[in-house]
PDB file of C-alpha atoms in Angstrom:
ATOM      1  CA  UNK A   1       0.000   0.000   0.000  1.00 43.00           C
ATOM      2  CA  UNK A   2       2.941   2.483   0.884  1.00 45.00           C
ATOM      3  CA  UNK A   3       4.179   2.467  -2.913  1.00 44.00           C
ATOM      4  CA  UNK A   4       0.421   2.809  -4.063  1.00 50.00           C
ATOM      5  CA  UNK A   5       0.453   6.367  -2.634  1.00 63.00           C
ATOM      6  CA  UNK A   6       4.310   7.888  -2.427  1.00 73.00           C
ATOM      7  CA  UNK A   7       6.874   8.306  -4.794  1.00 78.00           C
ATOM      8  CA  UNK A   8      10.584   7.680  -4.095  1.00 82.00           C
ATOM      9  CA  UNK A   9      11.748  10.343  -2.512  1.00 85.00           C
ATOM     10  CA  UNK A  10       7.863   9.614  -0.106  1.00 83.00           C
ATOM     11  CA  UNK A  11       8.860   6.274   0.756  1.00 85.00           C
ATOM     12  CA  UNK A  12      12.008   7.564   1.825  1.00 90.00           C
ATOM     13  CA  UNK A  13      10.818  10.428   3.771  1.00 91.00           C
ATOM     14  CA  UNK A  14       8.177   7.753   5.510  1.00 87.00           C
ATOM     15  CA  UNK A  15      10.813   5.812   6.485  1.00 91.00           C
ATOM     16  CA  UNK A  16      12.736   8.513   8.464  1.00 94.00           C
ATOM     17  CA  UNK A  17       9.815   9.390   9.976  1.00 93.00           C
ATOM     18  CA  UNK A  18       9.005   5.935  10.958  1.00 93.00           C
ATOM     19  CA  UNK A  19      12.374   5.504  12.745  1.00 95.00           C
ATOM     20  CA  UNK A  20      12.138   9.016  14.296  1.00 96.00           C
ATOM     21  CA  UNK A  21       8.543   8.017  15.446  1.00 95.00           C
ATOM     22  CA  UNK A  22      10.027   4.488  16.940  1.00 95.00           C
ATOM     23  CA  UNK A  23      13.043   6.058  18.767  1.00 95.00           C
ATOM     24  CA  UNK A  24      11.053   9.182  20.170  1.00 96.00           C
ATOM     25  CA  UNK A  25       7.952   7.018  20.988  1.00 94.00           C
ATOM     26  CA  UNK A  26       9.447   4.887  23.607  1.00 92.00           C
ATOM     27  CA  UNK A  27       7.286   2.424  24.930  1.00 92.00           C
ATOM     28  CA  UNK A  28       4.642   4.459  22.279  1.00 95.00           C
ATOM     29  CA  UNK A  29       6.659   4.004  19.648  1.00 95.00           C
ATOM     30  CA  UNK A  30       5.395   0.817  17.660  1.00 96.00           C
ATOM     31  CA  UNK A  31       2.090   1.855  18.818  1.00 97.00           C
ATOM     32  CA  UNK A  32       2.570   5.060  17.080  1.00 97.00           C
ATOM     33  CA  UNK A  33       3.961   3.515  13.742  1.00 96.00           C
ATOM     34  CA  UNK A  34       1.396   1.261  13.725  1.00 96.00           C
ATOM     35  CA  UNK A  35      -1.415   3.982  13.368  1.00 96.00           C
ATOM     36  CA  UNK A  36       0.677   6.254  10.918  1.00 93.00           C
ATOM     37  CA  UNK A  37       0.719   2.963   9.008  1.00 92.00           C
ATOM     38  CA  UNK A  38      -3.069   2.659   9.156  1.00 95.00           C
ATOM     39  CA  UNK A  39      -3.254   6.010   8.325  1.00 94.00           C
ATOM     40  CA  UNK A  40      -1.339   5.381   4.664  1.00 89.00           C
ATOM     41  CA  UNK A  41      -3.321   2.185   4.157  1.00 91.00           C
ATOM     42  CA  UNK A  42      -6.636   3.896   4.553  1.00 94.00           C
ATOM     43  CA  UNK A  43      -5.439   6.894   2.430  1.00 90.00           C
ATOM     44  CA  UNK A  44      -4.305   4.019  -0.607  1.00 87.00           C
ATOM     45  CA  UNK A  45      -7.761   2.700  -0.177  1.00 91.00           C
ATOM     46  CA  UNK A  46      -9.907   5.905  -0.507  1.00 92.00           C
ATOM     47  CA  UNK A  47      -7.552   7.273  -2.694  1.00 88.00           C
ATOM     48  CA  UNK A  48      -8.738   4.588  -5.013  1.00 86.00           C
ATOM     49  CA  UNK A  49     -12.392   5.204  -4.470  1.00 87.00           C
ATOM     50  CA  UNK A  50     -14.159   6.519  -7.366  1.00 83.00           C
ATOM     51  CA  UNK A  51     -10.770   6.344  -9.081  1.00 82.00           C
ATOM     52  CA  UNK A  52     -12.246   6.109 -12.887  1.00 82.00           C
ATOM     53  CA  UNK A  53     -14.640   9.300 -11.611  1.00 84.00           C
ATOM     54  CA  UNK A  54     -11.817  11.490  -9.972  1.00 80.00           C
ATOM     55  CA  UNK A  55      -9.532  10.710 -13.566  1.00 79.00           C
ATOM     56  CA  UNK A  56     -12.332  12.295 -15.523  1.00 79.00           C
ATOM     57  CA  UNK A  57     -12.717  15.254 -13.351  1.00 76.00           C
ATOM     58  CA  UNK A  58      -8.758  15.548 -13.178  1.00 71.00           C
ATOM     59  CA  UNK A  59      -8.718  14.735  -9.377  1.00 67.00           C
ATOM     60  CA  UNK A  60      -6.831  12.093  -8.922  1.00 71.00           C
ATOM     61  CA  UNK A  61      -3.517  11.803  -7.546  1.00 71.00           C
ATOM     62  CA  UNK A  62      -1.898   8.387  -6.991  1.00 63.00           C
ATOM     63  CA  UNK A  63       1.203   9.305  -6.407  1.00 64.00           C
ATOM     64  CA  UNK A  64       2.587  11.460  -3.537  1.00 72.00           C
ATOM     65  CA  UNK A  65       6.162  12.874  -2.667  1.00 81.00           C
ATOM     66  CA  UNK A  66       8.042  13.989   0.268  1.00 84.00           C
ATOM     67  CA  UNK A  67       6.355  17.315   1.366  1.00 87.00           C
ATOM     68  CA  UNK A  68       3.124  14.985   1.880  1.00 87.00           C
ATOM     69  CA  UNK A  69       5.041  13.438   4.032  1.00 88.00           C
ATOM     70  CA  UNK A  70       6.121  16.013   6.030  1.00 90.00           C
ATOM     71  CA  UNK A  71       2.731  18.069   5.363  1.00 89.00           C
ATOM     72  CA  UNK A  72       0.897  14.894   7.361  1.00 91.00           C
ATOM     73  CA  UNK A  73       3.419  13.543   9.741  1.00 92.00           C
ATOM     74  CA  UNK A  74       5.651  16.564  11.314  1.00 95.00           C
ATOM     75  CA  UNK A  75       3.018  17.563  13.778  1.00 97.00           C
ATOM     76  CA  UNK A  76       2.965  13.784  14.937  1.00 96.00           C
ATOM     77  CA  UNK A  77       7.091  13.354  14.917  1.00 96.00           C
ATOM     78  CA  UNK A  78       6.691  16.489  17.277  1.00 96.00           C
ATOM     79  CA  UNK A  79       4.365  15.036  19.448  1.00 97.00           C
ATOM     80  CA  UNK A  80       6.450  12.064  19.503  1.00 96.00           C
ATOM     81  CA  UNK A  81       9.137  13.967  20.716  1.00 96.00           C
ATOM     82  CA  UNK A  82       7.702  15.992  22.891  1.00 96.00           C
ATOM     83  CA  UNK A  83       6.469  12.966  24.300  1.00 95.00           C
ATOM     84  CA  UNK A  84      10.249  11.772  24.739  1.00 95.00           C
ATOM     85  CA  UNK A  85      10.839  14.312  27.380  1.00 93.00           C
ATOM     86  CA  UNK A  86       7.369  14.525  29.503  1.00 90.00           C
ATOM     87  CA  UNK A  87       7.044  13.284  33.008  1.00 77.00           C
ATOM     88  CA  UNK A  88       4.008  11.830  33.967  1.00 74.00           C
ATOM     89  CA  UNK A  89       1.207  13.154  32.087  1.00 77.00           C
ATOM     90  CA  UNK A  90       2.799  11.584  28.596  1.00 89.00           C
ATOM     91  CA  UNK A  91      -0.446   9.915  28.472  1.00 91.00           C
ATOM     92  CA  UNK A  92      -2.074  12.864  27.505  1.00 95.00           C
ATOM     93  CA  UNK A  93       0.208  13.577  24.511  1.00 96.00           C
ATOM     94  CA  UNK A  94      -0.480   9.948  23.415  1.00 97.00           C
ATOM     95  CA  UNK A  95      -3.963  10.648  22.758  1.00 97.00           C
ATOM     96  CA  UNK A  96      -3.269  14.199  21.047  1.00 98.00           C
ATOM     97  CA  UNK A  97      -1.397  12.307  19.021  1.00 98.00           C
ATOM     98  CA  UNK A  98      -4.228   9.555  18.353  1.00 98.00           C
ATOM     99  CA  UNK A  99      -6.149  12.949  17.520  1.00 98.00           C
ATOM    100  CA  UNK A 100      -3.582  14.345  15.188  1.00 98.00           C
ATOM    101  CA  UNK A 101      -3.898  11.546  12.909  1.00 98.00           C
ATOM    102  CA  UNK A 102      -7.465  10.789  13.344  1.00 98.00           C
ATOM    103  CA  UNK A 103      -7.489  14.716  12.098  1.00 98.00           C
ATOM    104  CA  UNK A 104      -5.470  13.682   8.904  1.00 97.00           C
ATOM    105  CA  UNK A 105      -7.007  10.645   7.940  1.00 97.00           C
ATOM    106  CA  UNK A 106     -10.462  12.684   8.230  1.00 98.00           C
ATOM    107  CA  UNK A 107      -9.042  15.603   5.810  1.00 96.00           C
ATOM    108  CA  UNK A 108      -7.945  12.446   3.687  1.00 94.00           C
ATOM    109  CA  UNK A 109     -11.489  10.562   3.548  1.00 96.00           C
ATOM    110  CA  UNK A 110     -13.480  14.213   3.194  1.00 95.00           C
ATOM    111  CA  UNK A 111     -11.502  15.165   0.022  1.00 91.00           C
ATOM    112  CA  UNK A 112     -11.500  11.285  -1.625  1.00 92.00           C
ATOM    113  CA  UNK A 113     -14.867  10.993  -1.021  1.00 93.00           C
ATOM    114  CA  UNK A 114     -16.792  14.159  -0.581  1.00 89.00           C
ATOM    115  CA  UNK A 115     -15.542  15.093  -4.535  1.00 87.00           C
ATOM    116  CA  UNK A 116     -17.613  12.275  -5.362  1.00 90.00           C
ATOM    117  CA  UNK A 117     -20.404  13.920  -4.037  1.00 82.00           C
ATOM    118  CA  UNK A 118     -22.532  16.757  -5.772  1.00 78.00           C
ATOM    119  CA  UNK A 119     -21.371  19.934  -5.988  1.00 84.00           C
ATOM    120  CA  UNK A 120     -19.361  21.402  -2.593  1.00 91.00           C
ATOM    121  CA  UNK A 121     -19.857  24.471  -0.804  1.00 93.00           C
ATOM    122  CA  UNK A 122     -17.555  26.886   0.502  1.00 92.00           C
ATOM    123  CA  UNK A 123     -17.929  25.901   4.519  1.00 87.00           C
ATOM    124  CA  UNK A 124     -17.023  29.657   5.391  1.00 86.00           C
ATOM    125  CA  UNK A 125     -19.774  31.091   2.722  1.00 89.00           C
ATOM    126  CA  UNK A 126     -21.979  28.796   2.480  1.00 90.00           C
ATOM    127  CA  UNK A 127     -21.517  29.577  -1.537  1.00 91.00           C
ATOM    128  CA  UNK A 128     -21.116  26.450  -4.078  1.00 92.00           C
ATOM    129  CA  UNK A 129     -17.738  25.999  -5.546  1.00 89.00           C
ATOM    130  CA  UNK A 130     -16.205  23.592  -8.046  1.00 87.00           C
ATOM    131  CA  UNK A 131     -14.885  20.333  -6.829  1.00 83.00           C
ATOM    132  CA  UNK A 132     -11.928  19.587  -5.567  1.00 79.00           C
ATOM    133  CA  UNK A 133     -11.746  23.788  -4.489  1.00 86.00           C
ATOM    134  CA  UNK A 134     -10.096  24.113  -1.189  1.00 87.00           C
ATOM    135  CA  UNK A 135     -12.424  24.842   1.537  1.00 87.00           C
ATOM    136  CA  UNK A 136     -15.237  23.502   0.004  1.00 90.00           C
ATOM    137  CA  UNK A 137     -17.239  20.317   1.765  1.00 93.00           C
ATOM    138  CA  UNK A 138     -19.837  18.293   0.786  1.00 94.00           C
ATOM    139  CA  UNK A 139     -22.087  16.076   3.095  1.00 94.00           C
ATOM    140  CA  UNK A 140     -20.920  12.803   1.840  1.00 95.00           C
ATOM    141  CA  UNK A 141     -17.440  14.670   2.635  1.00 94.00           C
ATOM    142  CA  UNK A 142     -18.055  15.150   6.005  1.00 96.00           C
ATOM    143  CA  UNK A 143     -19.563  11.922   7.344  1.00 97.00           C
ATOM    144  CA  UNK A 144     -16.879  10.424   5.543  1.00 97.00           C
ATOM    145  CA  UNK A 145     -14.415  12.587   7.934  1.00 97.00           C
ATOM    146  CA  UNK A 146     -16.727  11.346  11.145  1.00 98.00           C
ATOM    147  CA  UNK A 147     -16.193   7.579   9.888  1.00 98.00           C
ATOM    148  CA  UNK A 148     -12.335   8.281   9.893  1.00 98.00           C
ATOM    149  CA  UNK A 149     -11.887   9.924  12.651  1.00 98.00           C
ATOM    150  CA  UNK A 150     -14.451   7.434  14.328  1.00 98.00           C
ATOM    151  CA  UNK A 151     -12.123   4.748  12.877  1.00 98.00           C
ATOM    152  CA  UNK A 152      -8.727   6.164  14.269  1.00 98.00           C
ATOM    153  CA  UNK A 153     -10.140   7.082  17.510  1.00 98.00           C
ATOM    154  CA  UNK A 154     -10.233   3.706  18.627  1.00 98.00           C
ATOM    155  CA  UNK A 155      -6.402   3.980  18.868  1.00 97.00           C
ATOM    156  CA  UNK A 156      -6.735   5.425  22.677  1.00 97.00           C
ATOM    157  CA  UNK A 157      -8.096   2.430  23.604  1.00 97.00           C
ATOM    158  CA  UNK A 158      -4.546   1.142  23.494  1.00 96.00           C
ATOM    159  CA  UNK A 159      -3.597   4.341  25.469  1.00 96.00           C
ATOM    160  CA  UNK A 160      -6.817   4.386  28.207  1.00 94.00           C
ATOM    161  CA  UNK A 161     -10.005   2.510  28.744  1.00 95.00           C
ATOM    162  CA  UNK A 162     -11.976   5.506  29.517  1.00 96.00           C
ATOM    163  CA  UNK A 163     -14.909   5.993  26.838  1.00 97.00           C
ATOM    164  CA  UNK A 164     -14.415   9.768  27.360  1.00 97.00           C
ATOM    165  CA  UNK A 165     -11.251   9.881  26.680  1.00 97.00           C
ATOM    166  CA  UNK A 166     -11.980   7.970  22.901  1.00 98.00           C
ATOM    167  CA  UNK A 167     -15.042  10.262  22.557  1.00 98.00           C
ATOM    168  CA  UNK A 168     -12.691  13.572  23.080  1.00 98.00           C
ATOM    169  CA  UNK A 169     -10.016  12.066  20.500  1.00 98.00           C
ATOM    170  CA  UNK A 170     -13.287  11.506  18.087  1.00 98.00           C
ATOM    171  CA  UNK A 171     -14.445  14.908  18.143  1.00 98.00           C
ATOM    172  CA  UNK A 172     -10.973  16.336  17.876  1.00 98.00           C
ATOM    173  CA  UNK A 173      -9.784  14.291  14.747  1.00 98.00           C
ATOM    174  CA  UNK A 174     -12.602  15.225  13.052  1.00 98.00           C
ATOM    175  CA  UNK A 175     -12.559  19.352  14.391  1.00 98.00           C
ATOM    176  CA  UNK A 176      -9.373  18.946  12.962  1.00 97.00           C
ATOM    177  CA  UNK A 177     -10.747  18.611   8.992  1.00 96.00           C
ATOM    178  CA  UNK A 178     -12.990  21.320   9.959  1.00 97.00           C
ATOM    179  CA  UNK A 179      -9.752  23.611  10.569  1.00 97.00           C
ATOM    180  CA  UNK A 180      -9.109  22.144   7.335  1.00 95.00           C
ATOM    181  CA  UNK A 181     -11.979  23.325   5.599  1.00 93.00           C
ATOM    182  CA  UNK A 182     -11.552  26.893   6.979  1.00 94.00           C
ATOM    183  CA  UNK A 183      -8.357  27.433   6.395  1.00 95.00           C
ATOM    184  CA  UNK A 184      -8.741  26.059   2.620  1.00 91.00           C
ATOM    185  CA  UNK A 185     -11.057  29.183   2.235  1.00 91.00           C
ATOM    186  CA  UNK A 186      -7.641  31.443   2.895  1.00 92.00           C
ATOM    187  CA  UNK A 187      -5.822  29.059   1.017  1.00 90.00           C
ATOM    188  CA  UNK A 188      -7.842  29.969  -2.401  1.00 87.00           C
ATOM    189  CA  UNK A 189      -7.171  33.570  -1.368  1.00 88.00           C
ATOM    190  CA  UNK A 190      -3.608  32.554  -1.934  1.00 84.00           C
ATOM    191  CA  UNK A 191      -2.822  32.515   2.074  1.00 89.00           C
ATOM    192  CA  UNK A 192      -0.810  29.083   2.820  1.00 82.00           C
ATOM    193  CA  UNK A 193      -0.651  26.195   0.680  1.00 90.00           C
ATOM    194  CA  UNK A 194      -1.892  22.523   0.843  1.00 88.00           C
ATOM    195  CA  UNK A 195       0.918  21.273   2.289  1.00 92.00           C
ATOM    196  CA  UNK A 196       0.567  24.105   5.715  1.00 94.00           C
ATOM    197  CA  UNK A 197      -3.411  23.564   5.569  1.00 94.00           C
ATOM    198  CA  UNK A 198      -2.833  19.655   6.841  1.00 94.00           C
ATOM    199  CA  UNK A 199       0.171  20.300   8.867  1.00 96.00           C
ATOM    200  CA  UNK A 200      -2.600  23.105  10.582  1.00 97.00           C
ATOM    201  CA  UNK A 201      -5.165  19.963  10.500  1.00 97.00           C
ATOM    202  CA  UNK A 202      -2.771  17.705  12.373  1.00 97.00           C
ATOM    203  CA  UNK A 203      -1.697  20.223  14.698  1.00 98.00           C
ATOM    204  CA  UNK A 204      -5.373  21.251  15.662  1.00 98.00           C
ATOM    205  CA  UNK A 205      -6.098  17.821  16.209  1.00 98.00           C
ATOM    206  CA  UNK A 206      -3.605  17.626  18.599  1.00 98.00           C
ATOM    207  CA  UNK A 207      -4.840  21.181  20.241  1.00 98.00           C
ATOM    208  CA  UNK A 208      -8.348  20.172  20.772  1.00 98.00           C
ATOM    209  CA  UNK A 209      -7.843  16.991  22.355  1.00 98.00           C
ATOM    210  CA  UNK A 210      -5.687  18.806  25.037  1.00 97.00           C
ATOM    211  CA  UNK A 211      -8.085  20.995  25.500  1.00 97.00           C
ATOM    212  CA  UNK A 212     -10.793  18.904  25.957  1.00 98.00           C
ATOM    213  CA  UNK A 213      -8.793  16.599  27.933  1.00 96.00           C
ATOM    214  CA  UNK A 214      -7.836  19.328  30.632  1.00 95.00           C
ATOM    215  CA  UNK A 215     -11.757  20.864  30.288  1.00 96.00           C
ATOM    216  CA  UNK A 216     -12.898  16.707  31.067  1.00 94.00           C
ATOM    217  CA  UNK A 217     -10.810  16.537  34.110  1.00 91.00           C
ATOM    218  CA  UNK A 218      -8.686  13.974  32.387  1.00 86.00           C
ATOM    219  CA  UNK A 219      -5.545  16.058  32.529  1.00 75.00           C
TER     220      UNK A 219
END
């Protein structure tokens, strides 16, 4: 599945973030692989969705290089790291980073599958745009998001058994493709780039579970 989706120099930035996410993980760090890893898989297989569909509208993209890479996994090879050095509430930054890819791998399944919805709207103007426009969402789009984030969530189950805790990590990956969404808006106005739109997905997926976390008493 990994040479379904990145190019050369992709595989090769994966794999230096895989080590870095091994090392920096400690006890985490296969753990955190692991769900990277599921992350790429389910990104082949939606990528594929509709494939024939997305070709004829020019959307697809099968092949992905190093700044994807980076785009979708610096915020989590931070975490990782930031885990590294915490004391005793590096539980906490274990589930931000369940969040920050359960934010990802929503913004991967709302832009595969909402564009094979009908047409999107603009989430900041409520106006319709083309598909495959930044910013714009579609409801197919966005319960696809909710099933990914819903998917990846269940990740903090291998971190804590508390059913809040999953719930919080939910919301948060899928908050995170709503960042997303806004910040595509800007991103049409020529403001950022693809590329700082999903690092800013990842990262508020990480920020909103932390937030939640300390607002649930779990912190």
């Amino acid at each position: 599945m990994l040479v379904l989706t990145l190019d050369k120099k992709g595989v090769i930035s994966a794999v230096v973030l895989a080590i870095l996410l091994v090392v920096f993980g400690k006890a985490y760090g296969l753990f955190f692989l692991a769900l990277l890893f599921v992350f790429l898989v389910l990104s082949a297989i939606v990528t594929n969705v509709g494939k024939r569909k997305k070709r004829r509208m020019g959307l697809y993209e099968k092949a992905r290089g190093w700044r994807n890479v980076l785009a979708n996994g610096l915020v989590p090879i931070f975490i990782a790291i930031a885990f590294f050095f915490a004391g005793s509430n590096s539980y906490i930054l274990a589930l931000g980073y369940v969040a920050s890819i359960a934010a990802i791998t929503a913004d991967k399944f709302a832009s595969e599958i909402g564009v094979l919805d009908g047409m999107p709207v603009m989430l900041l103007t409520m106006k319709r745009v083309e598909r495959g426009v930044s910013g714009g969402v579609t409801l197919l789009g966005l319960g696809a998001s909710a099933l990914a984030s819903f998917i990846i969530s269940f990740g903090s189950f291998f971190i804590s058994p508390s059913l809040l805790a999953f719930i919080i990590v939910f919301i948060s990956g899928f908050l995170g493709n709503i960042i997303d969404s806004i910040l595509g808006y800007y991103e049409e106005k020529g403001v950022g780039n693809k590329y700082t739109t999903n690092m800013a997905c990842a990262l508020s997926g990480f920020v909103f579970a932390l937030l939640f976390l300390a607002m649930a008493g779990l912190w």
